[in-house]
């Protein structure tokens, strides 16, 4: 930059009075010209120089920069200097040494911009701290004025802790450091956080050096998550896990704590390498189990709130930090309560009985069903469920060997699969009935001591096989439908809905073809077993014996042959017909009941 130079002393006595500038020799003229040139500063265009205010008008400010002419700058460019006066020095930018009017063109605005960028670059190169003015908030941060240049201060660079309200900084001064310059976009990024981090480093190191387990510290909650809160201990963060906030159960830290809250915590653990600090708050209070009532013992009744429900049971909170487990088997006398969530839910207020209590291990088991009498201990049970008594119950569970029927809460009985039907061969109870449906039964066996109750459904009716013995006599012929076939035998549907069986070789027809599934043809009984409830039949016998005897054999779909004659079939007697009619009516009645 150039400054205005003063004119050196000159011996005016030597000047010729014949006229100004005349009477000089060439040598004297060159000397005078050299002296004059030395009084002018060397001014180059496109650079910033120092100028002296020599005149001020309403519209312009006149500046002398040591050039052969003064420059004019609009007064609007000096609004930030309301107290400016003649003689003050300011920086100006030389735009043009001489415009078409011969005037020196200067600009203070451009000088300020160029000087500002030079200062910003110097601040970045030398890692200097500069002061800025926060002008406004923008997306993701703040706009800071430094040397009249707008710089961006990201939200993450304002402070070491998260900032939720940027507006509190608007209109205030703030010290920052330049961290990035992009001249292509005239973009400057600054940071205030780096200043804080340096100030906190010494404090952080001091805390880490003196940190030890059991130490109680004061901190401020800076962040909150589902699993806990992060606490600023003065430059170093520690984690307060949700399980260490309170002796009682909480679902979220916000139930007891809030952001920016000051809390006292104790150091539970410290990993010096990873600089991880585990903190606790509930440890500063006595454990609730230590204040548990001395009078509480096994058999005592307690009240509380359900705080958790698992697959195996529910936890009842008697007081904050004191919980007991209600196992699913202790919720009801019913043996079919499988899911605790069907019985209890979080928040329920319930009463329970203490079943076990261990103060040393701080464990307690509770029961709800003990609040009511055990149904198996009632004295009238033996008479109510005596053998031969009839009852109705709800199917609660199905197994391969039978079904469990709930007659009342806590009283269940087993119906074996073989006791469901006299006539149908049931492979699985689901083929006969569904869970939740009602079933009428009769008590077959009662064992109160072992809590066992054997029930039967088919025993509600007489054994139809006593009548079948007189209907499906060996040699009688019946109209049957083939239901299915396997590698060895075919299953047949006989009259009255019962099943019979035929060997595959006995399915051959008279024309040489074979009877198939779905066909209805005549079959002759070749074997009847009442004890095993098995009837064996043959279609081939119906036409083979016709060919041998050359006699038409009487069909007996509903007529039984008497075993008195092995050669000639006889018609059914009147008594047999009456028995069959009664049996048919009885079985149709069973079908209408949904068996």
mmCIF file of N, CA, C and O in Angstrom, residues 227-261:
data_model
loop_
_atom_site.group_PDB
_atom_site.id
_atom_site.type_symbol
_atom_site.label_atom_id
_atom_site.label_comp_id
_atom_site.label_asym_id
_atom_site.label_seq_id
_atom_site.Cartn_x
_atom_site.Cartn_y
_atom_site.Cartn_z
ATOM 1 N N UNK A 227 -32.589 -46.866 25.550
ATOM 2 C CA UNK A 227 -31.854 -47.740 26.458
ATOM 3 C C UNK A 227 -31.166 -46.988 27.597
ATOM 4 O O UNK A 227 -30.578 -47.601 28.487
ATOM 5 N N UNK A 228 -31.239 -45.666 27.597
ATOM 6 C CA UNK A 228 -30.608 -44.920 28.680
ATOM 7 C C UNK A 228 -30.369 -43.470 28.309
ATOM 8 O O UNK A 228 -30.895 -42.966 27.306
ATOM 9 N N UNK A 229 -29.561 -42.771 29.117
ATOM 10 C CA UNK A 229 -29.247 -41.363 28.870
ATOM 11 C C UNK A 229 -27.734 -41.166 28.918
ATOM 12 O O UNK A 229 -27.018 -41.881 29.627
ATOM 13 N N UNK A 230 -27.256 -40.189 28.123
ATOM 14 C CA UNK A 230 -25.849 -39.815 28.139
ATOM 15 C C UNK A 230 -25.707 -38.550 28.977
ATOM 16 O O UNK A 230 -26.430 -37.574 28.770
ATOM 17 N N UNK A 231 -24.755 -38.593 29.905
ATOM 18 C CA UNK A 231 -24.586 -37.505 30.860
ATOM 19 C C UNK A 231 -23.221 -36.855 30.660
ATOM 20 O O UNK A 231 -22.195 -37.545 30.608
ATOM 21 N N UNK A 232 -23.229 -35.536 30.529
ATOM 22 C CA UNK A 232 -21.992 -34.756 30.395
ATOM 23 C C UNK A 232 -21.444 -34.512 31.802
ATOM 24 O O UNK A 232 -22.060 -33.824 32.621
ATOM 25 N N UNK A 233 -20.250 -35.062 32.045
ATOM 26 C CA UNK A 233 -19.620 -34.941 33.362
ATOM 27 C C UNK A 233 -18.634 -33.782 33.416
ATOM 28 O O UNK A 233 -17.829 -33.700 34.340
ATOM 29 N N UNK A 234 -18.672 -32.907 32.399
ATOM 30 C CA UNK A 234 -17.746 -31.782 32.349
ATOM 31 C C UNK A 234 -16.669 -31.996 31.311
ATOM 32 O O UNK A 234 -15.485 -31.810 31.590
ATOM 33 N N UNK A 235 -17.088 -32.395 30.111
ATOM 34 C CA UNK A 235 -16.130 -32.633 29.038
ATOM 35 C C UNK A 235 -16.013 -34.093 28.663
ATOM 36 O O UNK A 235 -15.468 -34.423 27.621
ATOM 37 N N UNK A 236 -16.493 -34.976 29.484
ATOM 38 C CA UNK A 236 -16.473 -36.400 29.185
ATOM 39 C C UNK A 236 -17.876 -36.949 29.460
ATOM 40 O O UNK A 236 -18.544 -36.533 30.402
ATOM 41 N N UNK A 237 -18.322 -37.859 28.581
ATOM 42 C CA UNK A 237 -19.680 -38.390 28.667
ATOM 43 C C UNK A 237 -19.692 -39.757 29.330
ATOM 44 O O UNK A 237 -18.753 -40.556 29.190
ATOM 45 N N UNK A 238 -20.769 -40.040 30.030
ATOM 46 C CA UNK A 238 -20.991 -41.348 30.627
ATOM 47 C C UNK A 238 -22.391 -41.825 30.317
ATOM 48 O O UNK A 238 -23.298 -41.014 30.063
ATOM 49 N N UNK A 239 -22.591 -43.151 30.299
ATOM 50 C CA UNK A 239 -23.891 -43.730 29.992
ATOM 51 C C UNK A 239 -24.582 -44.191 31.267
ATOM 52 O O UNK A 239 -24.029 -44.987 32.033
ATOM 53 N N UNK A 240 -25.778 -43.691 31.469
ATOM 54 C CA UNK A 240 -26.640 -44.144 32.557
ATOM 55 C C UNK A 240 -27.697 -45.042 31.933
ATOM 56 O O UNK A 240 -28.635 -44.574 31.299
ATOM 57 N N UNK A 241 -27.525 -46.385 32.102
ATOM 58 C CA UNK A 241 -28.446 -47.338 31.485
ATOM 59 C C UNK A 241 -29.810 -47.253 32.152
ATOM 60 O O UNK A 241 -29.928 -46.903 33.337
ATOM 61 N N UNK A 242 -30.851 -47.592 31.382
ATOM 62 C CA UNK A 242 -32.213 -47.473 31.895
ATOM 63 C C UNK A 242 -32.445 -48.341 33.123
ATOM 64 O O UNK A 242 -33.221 -47.975 34.009
ATOM 65 N N UNK A 243 -31.743 -49.478 33.205
ATOM 66 C CA UNK A 243 -31.918 -50.359 34.359
ATOM 67 C C UNK A 243 -31.234 -49.827 35.608
ATOM 68 O O UNK A 243 -31.465 -50.348 36.704
ATOM 69 N N UNK A 244 -30.377 -48.805 35.447
ATOM 70 C CA UNK A 244 -29.673 -48.227 36.594
ATOM 71 C C UNK A 244 -30.235 -46.866 36.992
ATOM 72 O O UNK A 244 -29.642 -46.161 37.803
ATOM 73 N N UNK A 245 -31.385 -46.497 36.410
ATOM 74 C CA UNK A 245 -32.005 -45.218 36.767
ATOM 75 C C UNK A 245 -32.817 -45.350 38.045
ATOM 76 O O UNK A 245 -32.746 -44.509 38.940
ATOM 77 N N UNK A 246 -33.610 -46.423 38.129
ATOM 78 C CA UNK A 246 -34.504 -46.604 39.265
ATOM 79 C C UNK A 246 -34.572 -48.074 39.639
ATOM 80 O O UNK A 246 -34.374 -48.953 38.789
ATOM 81 N N UNK A 247 -34.853 -48.352 40.919
ATOM 82 C CA UNK A 247 -35.037 -49.733 41.346
ATOM 83 C C UNK A 247 -36.301 -50.319 40.743
ATOM 84 O O UNK A 247 -36.401 -51.531 40.545
ATOM 85 N N UNK A 248 -37.267 -49.477 40.442
ATOM 86 C CA UNK A 248 -38.487 -49.943 39.802
ATOM 87 C C UNK A 248 -38.327 -50.011 38.300
ATOM 88 O O UNK A 248 -37.389 -49.457 37.726
ATOM 89 N N UNK A 249 -39.274 -50.682 37.638
ATOM 90 C CA UNK A 249 -39.232 -50.812 36.183
ATOM 91 C C UNK A 249 -39.777 -49.551 35.523
ATOM 92 O O UNK A 249 -40.803 -49.018 35.935
ATOM 93 N N UNK A 250 -39.089 -49.084 34.485
ATOM 94 C CA UNK A 250 -39.575 -47.991 33.651
ATOM 95 C C UNK A 250 -39.387 -48.400 32.199
ATOM 96 O O UNK A 250 -38.465 -49.150 31.854
ATOM 97 N N UNK A 251 -40.282 -47.932 31.338
ATOM 98 C CA UNK A 251 -40.214 -48.291 29.928
ATOM 99 C C UNK A 251 -39.374 -47.306 29.123
ATOM 100 O O UNK A 251 -38.885 -47.648 28.044
ATOM 101 N N UNK A 252 -39.196 -46.060 29.648
ATOM 102 C CA UNK A 252 -38.386 -45.058 28.949
ATOM 103 C C UNK A 252 -37.819 -44.090 29.988
ATOM 104 O O UNK A 252 -38.500 -43.749 30.962
ATOM 105 N N UNK A 253 -36.568 -43.639 29.799
ATOM 106 C CA UNK A 253 -35.957 -42.716 30.774
ATOM 107 C C UNK A 253 -36.754 -41.436 30.993
ATOM 108 O O UNK A 253 -36.678 -40.823 32.059
ATOM 109 N N UNK A 254 -37.534 -41.023 29.981
ATOM 110 C CA UNK A 254 -38.289 -39.779 30.099
ATOM 111 C C UNK A 254 -39.353 -39.836 31.187
ATOM 112 O O UNK A 254 -39.915 -38.800 31.557
ATOM 113 N N UNK A 255 -39.651 -41.031 31.699
ATOM 114 C CA UNK A 255 -40.634 -41.138 32.776
ATOM 115 C C UNK A 255 -40.110 -40.500 34.059
ATOM 116 O O UNK A 255 -40.905 -40.051 34.900
ATOM 117 N N UNK A 256 -38.783 -40.450 34.230
ATOM 118 C CA UNK A 256 -38.202 -39.908 35.453
ATOM 119 C C UNK A 256 -37.234 -38.758 35.203
ATOM 120 O O UNK A 256 -36.973 -37.973 36.115
ATOM 121 N N UNK A 257 -36.678 -38.646 33.992
ATOM 122 C CA UNK A 257 -35.639 -37.657 33.707
ATOM 123 C C UNK A 257 -36.027 -36.803 32.509
ATOM 124 O O UNK A 257 -36.925 -37.159 31.745
ATOM 125 N N UNK A 258 -35.295 -35.682 32.342
ATOM 126 C CA UNK A 258 -35.517 -34.834 31.172
ATOM 127 C C UNK A 258 -34.188 -34.213 30.747
ATOM 128 O O UNK A 258 -33.215 -34.178 31.514
ATOM 129 N N UNK A 259 -34.130 -33.731 29.514
ATOM 130 C CA UNK A 259 -32.905 -33.161 28.958
ATOM 131 C C UNK A 259 -32.479 -31.922 29.749
ATOM 132 O O UNK A 259 -33.314 -31.178 30.275
ATOM 133 N N UNK A 260 -31.155 -31.747 29.833
ATOM 134 C CA UNK A 260 -30.522 -30.609 30.523
ATOM 135 C C UNK A 260 -30.708 -30.649 32.034
ATOM 136 O O UNK A 260 -30.389 -29.675 32.719
ATOM 137 N N UNK A 261 -31.206 -31.755 32.548
ATOM 138 C CA UNK A 261 -31.389 -31.886 33.996
ATOM 139 C C UNK A 261 -30.055 -32.219 34.663
ATOM 140 O O UNK A 261 -29.281 -33.028 34.173
#
